Amino acid sequence: MKLYLDTANLEEIRQAAQWGVLSGITTNPSLAAREDEDFTKILPSICELVDGPVSAEVISLEYEGMIKEARKLAAVHPNVVIKIPIIPEGMRAVKALSAEGIRVNVTLIFSVNQALLAARAGAAYVSPFVGRLDDIGNSGIELVRDIVDVINLHNLDIEVIAASIRHPEHVSAAALAGAHIATIPFKVLRQMFRHPLTDLGIESFLSDWKKSEANRK
Ligand code: G3P
């Protein structure tokens, strides 16, 4: 499973890119709105920092508006992927954009049927929202597993991005459920490094080394 960062924050992207674990970025209008700079200025910098797909979402809810926005965003860099919500007008746009060679990530997926519609329209990615389903008492990871099963069963040409990831356990569960990608908030990506036994191990290795150095003197 590939790891993407779910953020529009350049400092977070810069740091995570240095760790060598990033394969792409996803953003959404809420994440973009948290930043001081305009998203049209941030997007080219994101594409420079990460050599992989960068999802940028359209705001329009009608076909013509989506197509116009999508073409403008896609012109920024060949790695830009257009994010479109799972609505009928959106699937019409997915069909047209994929015919133009513009890849689309269909977002706000909460059911297998929605994922199936996105796949049939020609989307490259589908994004089930794990945490938001958990929030209403359903299992987000079960949905990821079901979508992956349907993709494999019917040989569909689409990748699953487990989104709305809230904690490290979601990441490993998404990997076990067969997600192709998990898009992760920076805080959770950092938490993935941590284990108390790693900290203890480093501490004891260093103190043993220092003791032996002192003894040799
Ligand atoms: O990028 C979409 C998704 O990851 C949003 O997550 O935490 O707002 O449900 P969240």
Coordinates of C-alpha atoms and ligand atoms in Angstrom, one line a residue:
M1 CA 0.0 0.0 0.0
K2 CA 1.3 3.4 -1.0
L3 CA 1.3 6.3 1.5
Y4 CA 0.0 9.7 0.6
L5 CA -0.1 12.8 2.8
D6 CA -3.6 14.4 3.2
T7 CA -2.7 18.1 3.4
A8 CA -2.3 21.3 1.6
N9 CA 0.4 22.5 4.0
L10 CA 3.8 23.0 2.3
E11 CA 5.8 22.6 5.5
E12 CA 4.2 19.3 6.3
I13 CA 4.8 18.1 2.7
R14 CA 8.4 19.3 2.7
Q15 CA 9.1 17.4 6.0
A16 CA 7.4 14.2 5.0
A17 CA 9.0 14.2 1.5
Q18 CA 12.4 14.2 3.2
W19 CA 11.5 10.9 5.0
G20 CA 11.3 9.2 1.6
V21 CA 8.0 7.5 2.3
L22 CA 5.6 9.6 0.3
S23 CA 4.1 8.5 -3.0
G24 CA 1.5 11.3 -3.5
I25 CA -0.7 14.0 -2.0
T26 CA -4.4 14.6 -1.6
T27 CA -6.1 17.9 -0.8
N28 CA -9.7 19.0 -0.4
P29 CA -11.3 22.4 -0.1
S30 CA -11.3 22.3 3.7
L31 CA -7.6 21.6 3.8
A32 CA -6.8 24.3 1.3
A33 CA -8.9 26.8 3.2
R34 CA -6.7 26.3 6.3
E35 CA -3.7 27.7 4.4
D36 CA -2.9 31.5 4.2
E37 CA -1.9 31.4 0.6
D38 CA -4.3 30.9 -2.3
F39 CA -4.5 27.2 -3.5
T40 CA -3.7 28.2 -7.1
K41 CA -0.3 29.3 -5.7
I42 CA 0.2 26.3 -3.4
L43 CA -0.5 23.6 -6.0
P44 CA 2.5 24.1 -8.3
S45 CA 4.8 24.1 -5.2
I46 CA 3.2 20.8 -4.0
C47 CA 3.9 19.3 -7.4
E48 CA 7.6 20.3 -7.2
L49 CA 8.0 18.8 -3.7
V50 CA 6.4 15.4 -4.4
D51 CA 7.0 13.2 -7.5
G52 CA 3.6 11.5 -7.6
P53 CA -0.1 12.1 -8.0
V54 CA -1.5 15.3 -6.4
S55 CA -5.3 15.4 -6.0
A56 CA -6.9 18.8 -6.3
E57 CA -10.7 19.1 -5.9
V58 CA -13.2 21.0 -8.0
I59 CA -15.7 23.3 -6.3
S60 CA -18.4 23.4 -9.0
L61 CA -21.3 21.0 -8.8
E62 CA -22.4 21.2 -12.4
Y63 CA -20.8 19.6 -15.4
E64 CA -19.5 22.7 -17.3
G65 CA -18.0 24.2 -14.2
M66 CA -16.3 21.0 -13.2
I67 CA -14.7 20.6 -16.6
K68 CA -13.5 24.2 -16.7
E69 CA -11.9 23.9 -13.3
A70 CA -10.5 20.5 -13.9
R71 CA -8.8 21.5 -17.2
K72 CA -7.3 24.5 -15.4
L73 CA -6.0 22.5 -12.5
A74 CA -4.7 19.7 -14.7
A75 CA -2.7 22.2 -16.8
V76 CA -0.6 23.1 -13.7
H77 CA 1.4 19.8 -13.7
P78 CA 1.1 16.4 -15.3
N79 CA 0.8 14.8 -11.8
V80 CA -2.4 16.7 -10.9
V81 CA -5.3 14.4 -10.4
I82 CA -8.8 15.9 -10.3
K83 CA -11.0 15.2 -7.3
I84 CA -14.7 15.1 -8.0
P85 CA -17.6 14.1 -5.6
I86 CA -19.8 11.1 -6.4
I87 CA -22.8 12.9 -7.9
P88 CA -24.4 12.3 -11.4
E89 CA -23.0 15.5 -12.9
G90 CA -19.6 14.5 -11.5
M91 CA -19.6 11.1 -13.2
R92 CA -20.5 12.8 -16.5
A93 CA -17.3 14.9 -15.9
V94 CA -15.3 11.8 -15.0
K95 CA -16.2 10.2 -18.4
A96 CA -15.2 13.3 -20.3
L97 CA -12.0 14.0 -18.4
S98 CA -10.8 10.4 -18.5
A99 CA -11.3 10.5 -22.3
E100 CA -9.0 13.5 -22.4
G101 CA -6.4 11.6 -20.4
I102 CA -7.0 13.5 -17.2
R103 CA -7.1 11.2 -14.2
V104 CA -9.9 11.6 -11.6
N105 CA -10.2 10.6 -7.9
V106 CA -13.8 10.2 -7.0
T107 CA -14.3 11.4 -3.5
L108 CA -16.9 11.2 -0.6
I109 CA -17.4 7.5 -1.2
F110 CA -19.5 5.8 1.5
S111 CA -20.8 2.7 -0.3
V112 CA -19.7 -0.1 -2.6
N113 CA -22.3 1.1 -5.2
Q114 CA -20.8 4.6 -5.3
A115 CA -17.4 3.0 -5.9
L116 CA -18.8 0.9 -8.7
L117 CA -20.3 4.0 -10.4
A118 CA -17.0 5.8 -10.2
A119 CA -15.1 2.8 -11.7
R120 CA -17.6 2.5 -14.5
A121 CA -17.4 6.2 -15.3
G122 CA -13.6 5.7 -15.8
A123 CA -12.1 7.2 -12.6
A124 CA -8.5 6.3 -11.8
Y125 CA -9.1 6.4 -8.0
V126 CA -11.9 6.1 -5.5
S127 CA -11.7 7.5 -2.0
P128 CA -13.8 5.8 0.7
F129 CA -13.9 8.0 3.9
V130 CA -13.0 5.6 6.7
G131 CA -13.1 7.9 9.7
R132 CA -16.4 9.6 8.8
L133 CA -18.1 6.2 8.5
D134 CA -16.7 5.2 11.9
D135 CA -18.1 8.5 13.2
I136 CA -21.7 7.4 12.4
G137 CA -21.2 3.9 13.9
N138 CA -20.4 2.0 10.6
S139 CA -17.0 0.4 9.8
G140 CA -15.0 2.4 7.4
I141 CA -12.4 -0.4 7.1
E142 CA -15.1 -2.9 6.2
L143 CA -16.2 -0.6 3.3
V144 CA -12.5 -0.5 2.1
R145 CA -12.3 -4.3 2.2
D146 CA -15.7 -4.7 0.3
I147 CA -14.7 -2.2 -2.4
V148 CA -11.3 -3.9 -2.9
D149 CA -13.1 -7.3 -3.2
V150 CA -15.5 -6.0 -5.8
I151 CA -12.6 -4.4 -7.8
N152 CA -10.8 -7.7 -7.8
L153 CA -13.9 -9.9 -8.4
H154 CA -14.8 -7.8 -11.5
N155 CA -11.3 -6.9 -12.7
L156 CA -12.0 -3.1 -12.4
D157 CA -9.2 -0.8 -13.4
I158 CA -9.3 1.6 -10.4
E159 CA -7.2 2.1 -7.2
V160 CA -8.7 2.5 -3.7
I161 CA -7.4 5.4 -1.6
A162 CA -8.4 4.9 2.0
A163 CA -9.2 8.5 3.1
S164 CA -10.4 10.2 6.3
I165 CA -7.7 8.3 8.2
R166 CA -7.8 9.4 11.9
H167 CA -5.1 7.2 13.7
P168 CA -2.2 4.8 12.9
E169 CA -4.5 1.7 13.4
H170 CA -6.6 2.9 10.5
V171 CA -3.5 2.8 8.3
S172 CA -2.5 -0.8 9.1
A173 CA -6.1 -1.9 8.9
A174 CA -6.5 -0.3 5.4
A175 CA -3.3 -2.1 4.3
L176 CA -4.7 -5.4 5.5
A177 CA -8.0 -4.7 3.8
G178 CA -6.1 -4.4 0.5
A179 CA -6.3 -0.6 -0.1
H180 CA -3.8 0.4 -2.8
I181 CA -3.2 3.8 -1.1
A182 CA -3.9 5.4 2.3
T183 CA -3.9 9.2 2.5
I184 CA -2.8 10.2 5.9
P185 CA -2.8 13.5 8.0
F186 CA 0.7 14.6 8.9
K187 CA 0.1 14.0 12.6
V188 CA -0.9 10.4 12.0
L189 CA 2.1 9.8 9.6
R190 CA 4.4 11.0 12.4
Q191 CA 2.6 8.7 15.0
M192 CA 3.3 5.7 12.7
F193 CA 7.0 5.9 13.6
R194 CA 6.4 5.6 17.3
H195 CA 6.6 2.6 19.5
P196 CA 7.6 2.7 23.2
L197 CA 9.9 -0.3 22.7
T198 CA 11.7 1.6 19.9
D199 CA 12.3 4.5 22.3
L200 CA 13.5 2.2 25.0
G201 CA 15.7 0.3 22.6
I202 CA 17.4 3.4 21.3
E203 CA 17.9 4.6 24.9
S204 CA 19.6 1.3 26.0
F205 CA 21.8 1.0 22.9
L206 CA 23.1 4.5 23.4
S207 CA 23.7 4.1 27.2
D208 CA 25.5 0.7 26.6
W209 CA 27.7 2.4 24.0
K210 CA 28.5 5.3 26.2
K211 CA 29.4 2.9 29.1
S212 CA 31.7 0.8 27.0
E213 CA 33.4 4.0 25.6
A214 CA 34.0 5.2 29.2
N215 CA 35.4 1.8 30.2
R216 CA 37.9 1.8 27.3
K217 CA 39.3 5.2 28.3
Ligands
G3P1 O1 -9.2 14.2 2.0 C1 -10.5 13.8 2.4 C2 -10.5 13.1 3.8 O2 -9.2 12.5 4.1 C3 -11.0 14.0 4.9 O3 -10.7 13.5 6.2 O4 -10.7 13.7 8.6 O5 -11.9 15.4 7.3 O6 -12.8 13.1 7.5 P1 -11.6 14.0 7.5

